[in-house]
Coordinates of C-alpha atoms in Angstrom, one line a residue:
X27 CA 133.7 79.8 79.4
X28 CA 133.4 78.2 76.0
X29 CA 134.4 74.6 76.8
X30 CA 131.8 71.9 76.6
X31 CA 134.0 69.0 77.9
X32 CA 133.1 69.2 81.5
X33 CA 135.8 68.1 83.9
X34 CA 136.0 66.6 87.4
X35 CA 137.8 69.2 89.4
X36 CA 139.0 69.6 93.0
X37 CA 139.5 72.8 94.8
X38 CA 141.6 72.8 98.0
X39 CA 140.2 75.5 100.4
X40 CA 136.9 75.6 98.4
X41 CA 135.2 77.1 101.4
X42 CA 137.6 80.1 101.6
X43 CA 137.0 83.5 100.1
X44 CA 138.7 82.9 96.7
X45 CA 138.1 79.1 96.8
X46 CA 134.3 79.7 96.9
X47 CA 134.4 82.1 94.0
X48 CA 136.4 79.5 91.9
X49 CA 133.9 76.8 92.9
X50 CA 130.9 78.9 91.9
X51 CA 132.4 79.7 88.4
X52 CA 133.3 76.0 87.9
X53 CA 129.8 75.0 88.8
X54 CA 128.4 77.5 86.4
X55 CA 130.6 76.1 83.6
X56 CA 129.1 72.7 84.3
X57 CA 132.2 71.0 85.9
X58 CA 131.8 68.4 88.6
X59 CA 133.4 70.0 91.7
X60 CA 134.8 68.7 94.9
X61 CA 136.2 70.8 97.7
X62 CA 138.9 69.6 100.1
X63 CA 139.0 71.6 103.3
X64 CA 139.6 71.2 107.0
X65 CA 135.9 71.9 107.7
X66 CA 132.5 71.7 106.0
X67 CA 130.7 74.7 104.6
X68 CA 127.0 75.1 104.3
X69 CA 127.3 77.4 101.3
X70 CA 129.1 74.6 99.4
X71 CA 126.4 72.2 100.3
X72 CA 123.9 74.7 98.9
X73 CA 125.9 74.8 95.6
X74 CA 125.7 71.0 95.4
X75 CA 129.5 70.6 95.9
X76 CA 130.9 67.4 97.2
X77 CA 133.0 68.2 100.3
X78 CA 135.9 66.1 101.6
X79 CA 137.3 67.1 105.0
X80 CA 141.0 66.6 105.6
X81 CA 144.4 68.1 106.3
X82 CA 146.8 69.1 103.5
X83 CA 149.6 67.7 105.7
X84 CA 148.0 64.2 105.4
X85 CA 149.3 62.7 102.2
X86 CA 146.9 59.7 102.5
X87 CA 143.8 61.9 102.7
X88 CA 144.9 63.9 99.6
X89 CA 145.7 60.7 97.6
X90 CA 142.2 59.4 98.2
X91 CA 140.6 62.8 97.5
X92 CA 142.4 63.3 94.2
X93 CA 141.2 60.0 92.7
X94 CA 139.5 60.4 89.3
X95 CA 140.2 64.2 89.1
X96 CA 141.2 66.0 85.9
X97 CA 142.3 69.4 87.4
X98 CA 143.2 70.5 90.9
X99 CA 143.1 74.1 92.0
X100 CA 145.3 74.4 95.0
X101 CA 144.0 77.5 96.8
X102 CA 144.3 76.6 100.5
X103 CA 147.1 78.2 102.4
X104 CA 147.9 79.7 105.8
X105 CA 147.8 83.5 105.2
X106 CA 148.7 86.3 107.6
X107 CA 151.7 88.4 108.6
X108 CA 152.4 86.8 111.9
X109 CA 152.9 83.4 113.4
X110 CA 155.3 80.4 113.9
X111 CA 157.4 79.6 110.8
X112 CA 156.8 75.9 111.3
X113 CA 153.0 76.3 111.1
X114 CA 153.3 78.2 107.8
X115 CA 155.8 75.6 106.5
X116 CA 153.5 72.7 107.4
X117 CA 150.5 74.1 105.5
X118 CA 152.1 76.1 102.7
X119 CA 155.2 73.9 101.8
X120 CA 154.5 70.4 103.1
X121 CA 150.9 70.8 102.1
X122 CA 151.8 71.8 98.5
X123 CA 154.4 69.0 98.3
X124 CA 151.6 66.5 99.2
X125 CA 149.2 68.1 96.7
X126 CA 151.8 67.7 93.9
X127 CA 152.5 64.1 94.9
X128 CA 148.8 63.2 95.0
X129 CA 148.4 64.8 91.5
X130 CA 151.2 62.7 90.1
X131 CA 150.0 59.5 91.8
X132 CA 146.5 59.9 90.5
X133 CA 147.5 61.1 87.1
X134 CA 145.8 64.4 87.6
X135 CA 146.4 66.3 84.3
X136 CA 146.6 69.9 85.6
X137 CA 147.4 71.8 88.7
X138 CA 146.6 75.5 89.1
X139 CA 148.3 77.0 92.2
X140 CA 147.4 80.2 94.0
X141 CA 150.6 82.0 94.8
X142 CA 151.2 85.6 95.9
X143 CA 153.2 88.6 94.6
X144 CA 154.7 88.8 98.1
X145 CA 157.0 85.9 97.0
X146 CA 159.1 88.4 95.1
X147 CA 158.8 91.4 97.6
X148 CA 162.1 92.5 99.0
X149 CA 160.8 95.5 101.0
X150 CA 161.4 98.0 98.2
X151 CA 159.1 99.7 95.7
X152 CA 158.1 97.4 92.8
X153 CA 156.6 99.4 90.0
X154 CA 155.5 97.7 86.7
X155 CA 157.7 94.7 87.2
X156 CA 156.9 91.5 85.3
X157 CA 157.5 87.8 86.0
X158 CA 161.2 88.0 85.2
X159 CA 161.8 89.5 88.6
X160 CA 163.7 87.1 90.9
X161 CA 162.9 85.9 94.4
X162 CA 164.6 88.1 97.1
X163 CA 167.6 87.0 99.1
X164 CA 165.7 87.3 102.4
X165 CA 162.1 87.5 103.4
X166 CA 160.4 89.7 106.1
X167 CA 157.8 87.1 107.2
X168 CA 157.0 83.4 107.2
X169 CA 154.1 83.7 104.8
X170 CA 155.9 85.1 101.7
X171 CA 158.9 82.8 102.4
X172 CA 156.9 79.6 102.6
X173 CA 154.7 80.6 99.6
X174 CA 157.9 81.3 97.6
X175 CA 159.2 77.8 98.4
X176 CA 155.9 76.2 97.5
X177 CA 155.6 78.2 94.2
X178 CA 159.0 76.9 93.1
X179 CA 158.0 73.4 93.9
X180 CA 154.9 73.8 91.7
X181 CA 156.9 75.4 88.9
X182 CA 159.4 72.5 88.9
X183 CA 156.8 69.7 89.4
X184 CA 157.2 66.7 87.1
X185 CA 154.3 64.5 86.0
X186 CA 151.6 67.2 86.1
X187 CA 151.1 70.4 84.1
X188 CA 151.1 73.5 86.3
X189 CA 150.5 77.2 86.4
X190 CA 151.0 79.5 89.4
X191 CA 149.0 82.7 89.7
X192 CA 150.0 85.7 91.8
X193 CA 146.8 87.7 92.6
X194 CA 147.5 90.9 94.7
X195 CA 145.2 92.0 97.5
X196 CA 142.0 90.1 96.7
X197 CA 138.8 91.9 97.8
X198 CA 135.0 91.9 97.3
X199 CA 131.9 90.6 98.9
X200 CA 132.6 87.7 101.2
X201 CA 136.1 89.0 102.0
X202 CA 137.1 87.6 105.4
X203 CA 140.7 88.9 105.5
X204 CA 141.6 92.2 103.9
X205 CA 138.4 94.3 104.3
X206 CA 137.6 93.1 107.8
X207 CA 141.2 93.6 108.8
X208 CA 141.0 97.3 107.8
X209 CA 137.6 97.8 109.4
X210 CA 138.7 96.3 112.7
X211 CA 141.5 98.9 112.9
X212 CA 139.2 101.9 112.0
X213 CA 140.1 104.9 114.1
X214 CA 143.5 103.5 115.0
X215 CA 145.1 103.4 111.6
X216 CA 148.0 105.6 110.7
X217 CA 149.0 106.4 107.1
X218 CA 152.5 105.2 106.6
X219 CA 154.5 107.6 104.4
X220 CA 153.3 110.3 102.2
X221 CA 150.4 108.3 100.7
X222 CA 151.7 108.3 97.1
X223 CA 152.4 104.6 97.0
X224 CA 150.4 102.7 94.4
X225 CA 149.4 99.0 94.6
X226 CA 147.6 96.5 92.5
X227 CA 144.4 94.9 93.8
X228 CA 142.1 92.3 92.3
X229 CA 138.4 91.8 92.6
X230 CA 137.6 88.3 93.8
X231 CA 135.6 87.2 90.7
X232 CA 138.4 88.4 88.4
X233 CA 140.9 86.4 90.4
X234 CA 138.6 83.3 90.2
X235 CA 138.2 83.7 86.5
X236 CA 142.0 83.9 86.0
X237 CA 142.3 80.5 87.6
X238 CA 139.8 78.9 85.2
X239 CA 141.5 80.6 82.3
X240 CA 144.8 79.2 83.5
X241 CA 143.3 75.7 83.4
X242 CA 141.9 76.2 79.9
X243 CA 145.2 77.6 78.7
X244 CA 147.0 74.5 79.9
X245 CA 144.5 72.4 78.0
X246 CA 145.2 74.3 74.8
X247 CA 148.9 74.7 75.3
X248 CA 150.8 72.4 77.6
X249 CA 154.0 74.2 76.9
X250 CA 152.8 77.0 79.3
X251 CA 153.4 74.5 82.2
X252 CA 155.8 75.8 84.8
X253 CA 154.8 79.5 84.1
X254 CA 153.8 82.0 86.7
X255 CA 151.5 85.0 86.2
X256 CA 150.8 88.3 88.0
X257 CA 147.0 89.0 87.8
X258 CA 145.3 92.3 88.9
X259 CA 142.7 94.9 88.1
X260 CA 145.3 96.3 85.7
X261 CA 144.9 99.7 87.3
X262 CA 147.2 100.4 90.3
X263 CA 145.4 102.5 93.0
X264 CA 146.8 104.7 95.7
X265 CA 147.0 102.3 98.7
X266 CA 145.8 104.7 101.3
X267 CA 143.0 106.0 99.0
X268 CA 141.8 102.4 98.8
X269 CA 142.0 102.0 102.6
X270 CA 139.9 105.2 102.9
X271 CA 137.4 103.9 100.3
X272 CA 137.0 100.6 102.3
X273 CA 136.5 102.6 105.5
X274 CA 133.9 104.8 103.8
X275 CA 132.1 101.7 102.5
X276 CA 131.8 100.5 106.1
X277 CA 130.7 103.9 107.3
X278 CA 133.9 105.1 108.9
X279 CA 135.9 108.3 108.2
X280 CA 139.3 108.4 106.4
X281 CA 142.7 107.8 108.1
X282 CA 143.8 111.1 109.6
X283 CA 147.2 110.6 111.2
X284 CA 150.5 109.9 109.5
X285 CA 153.7 108.1 110.6
X286 CA 157.0 107.8 108.7
X287 CA 158.0 104.5 107.1
X288 CA 161.1 104.3 109.3
X289 CA 159.2 104.7 112.5
X290 CA 156.5 102.2 111.4
X291 CA 159.2 99.6 110.6
X292 CA 161.0 100.2 113.9
X293 CA 157.7 99.9 115.8
X294 CA 156.8 96.7 113.8
X295 CA 160.2 95.1 114.5
X296 CA 160.0 96.0 118.2
X297 CA 156.5 94.6 118.6
X298 CA 157.6 91.4 116.9
X299 CA 160.5 91.1 119.3
X300 CA 158.3 91.6 122.4
X301 CA 155.5 89.3 121.1
X302 CA 158.1 86.6 120.5
X303 CA 159.9 87.2 123.8
X304 CA 156.6 86.8 125.8
X305 CA 155.2 84.2 123.4
X306 CA 152.1 86.3 122.6
X307 CA 149.9 84.3 120.2
X308 CA 147.8 87.1 118.6
X309 CA 149.1 89.2 115.8
X310 CA 150.9 92.5 116.7
X311 CA 149.2 95.7 115.5
X312 CA 152.2 96.3 113.3
X313 CA 155.1 94.1 112.0
X314 CA 158.2 94.9 110.0
X315 CA 156.7 93.2 106.9
X316 CA 153.4 95.1 107.2
X317 CA 155.2 98.4 107.6
X318 CA 157.2 97.8 104.4
X319 CA 154.1 96.6 102.5
X320 CA 152.0 99.6 103.5
X321 CA 154.7 102.2 102.7
X322 CA 155.8 100.9 99.3
X323 CA 154.4 100.7 95.8
X324 CA 153.8 97.2 94.4
X325 CA 152.1 96.9 91.1
X326 CA 152.8 94.6 88.2
X327 CA 152.9 94.3 84.5
X328 CA 150.2 91.7 83.6
X329 CA 150.7 91.6 79.8
X330 CA 151.9 88.0 80.1
X331 CA 148.6 86.9 81.6
X332 CA 146.7 88.8 78.9
X333 CA 148.7 87.2 76.2
X334 CA 148.9 83.6 77.4
X335 CA 145.7 83.2 79.4
X336 CA 143.5 85.7 77.7
X337 CA 143.0 87.4 81.1
X338 CA 141.3 90.8 81.4
X339 CA 139.6 92.1 84.5
X340 CA 135.9 91.8 83.5
X341 CA 134.6 93.5 86.6
X342 CA 135.9 97.0 87.1
X343 CA 137.1 98.4 90.4
X344 CA 134.1 100.7 90.4
X345 CA 131.6 97.9 89.8
X346 CA 133.4 95.8 92.4
X347 CA 133.1 98.6 95.0
X348 CA 129.4 99.0 94.3
X349 CA 129.0 95.2 94.9
X350 CA 131.0 95.5 98.1
X351 CA 128.7 98.4 99.3
X352 CA 125.6 96.3 98.6
X353 CA 127.1 93.4 100.5
X354 CA 128.0 95.5 103.5
X355 CA 124.6 97.3 103.5
X356 CA 122.8 93.9 103.4
X357 CA 124.6 93.1 106.7
X358 CA 126.1 89.9 105.4
X359 CA 129.6 90.7 106.5
X360 CA 128.6 90.7 110.2

C-alpha cells in the first residue's frame, strides 16, 4: 500500500461481503480498524477488529462511534431488488445523512462511500459510458433510487473530503448475494434476450483495494473530493456466460431456456403488482428492474479511476474464478 502513516479507520458494514474484504486489507496495511454494524461477526473478532454494534439510523450511535477516526468507509446499505421504499430510504438515505453528519461533527478527514452503477441506470443499454452520464429521470426500484439520493448527498457534503465508488456486480469467495442468488435459482433460470448483452463485474478484493486507493488519493489530492468513479474488472463479460460459469462452479448445468425481454418485463411488473396487492414479503422471482438489468448491456469506462486513483484490477477474472471454485469445493459457502 506504500503508506506508513497508519490511520484510525471505521468501516460501516464491516461484517458484510465487501466490508470484510476492505477490513482485511486495512489490517494488512497496519491501520487500526473499527467496524460499525447491526450485529457482531466472529470473523472480525478473529482479525482483531473492534466492533461497535448500532443502527445507521441512530445519529447518536454514529456520533460516538466516529470519535477519533481519520477515515470512514461507508459500505453498509440495504441491497436487493424488492421491498418497501421507506425501509430502503431509512438505511440508504437517512443512514448516509447521519454518517456525513457524524463525520463533520467528529472532524473525520475523509469519507469513502460505496455507491452503485445502478444509480445511473435508466433501463436501456449503457456501453462504455463514463462518469459524465446523468442520473435518470425515473428509477425502476427503491434500491437504485435511494442509492442515487445518498450518492448525491456524499458528493455535495461539506466539511469532509469524499469520494464515491460505483463497483458493478461484486463477486468472489464469501459472496452472500450475487452468487448464491444465481445458485438458488439453478434449473429455473431463463435467459432474457439473445444473450449478447455484456456487463461489467468486479472481483471483491479489487473492489476493496479501490476503496483504499480512493482514501490514499484523497490524502494526496484533496481536490478530488466530490468525485465519483466506476470501478470494474475492466473487461465486460457476456452476462449469461457469467451466469453459466457461476452455475458450472457450483456443479449445475447452463441456462437452457430463453424468454424475450418484453415478456420478462411484463411478468416482472405483474408479479410486483400482485406481491404488493397481497402484501407478500418475500422477493418475487422476477421484477421489472431485474428484467431490464438482465436484458441490457451495462459496462463502463474506468479510465478516470485509473488516472486519479491508480486503480487497476490486480486479480484477473480467471484467477478470481479459480479462487471461487476453491471456496465452493471447500464447502465454506454452505
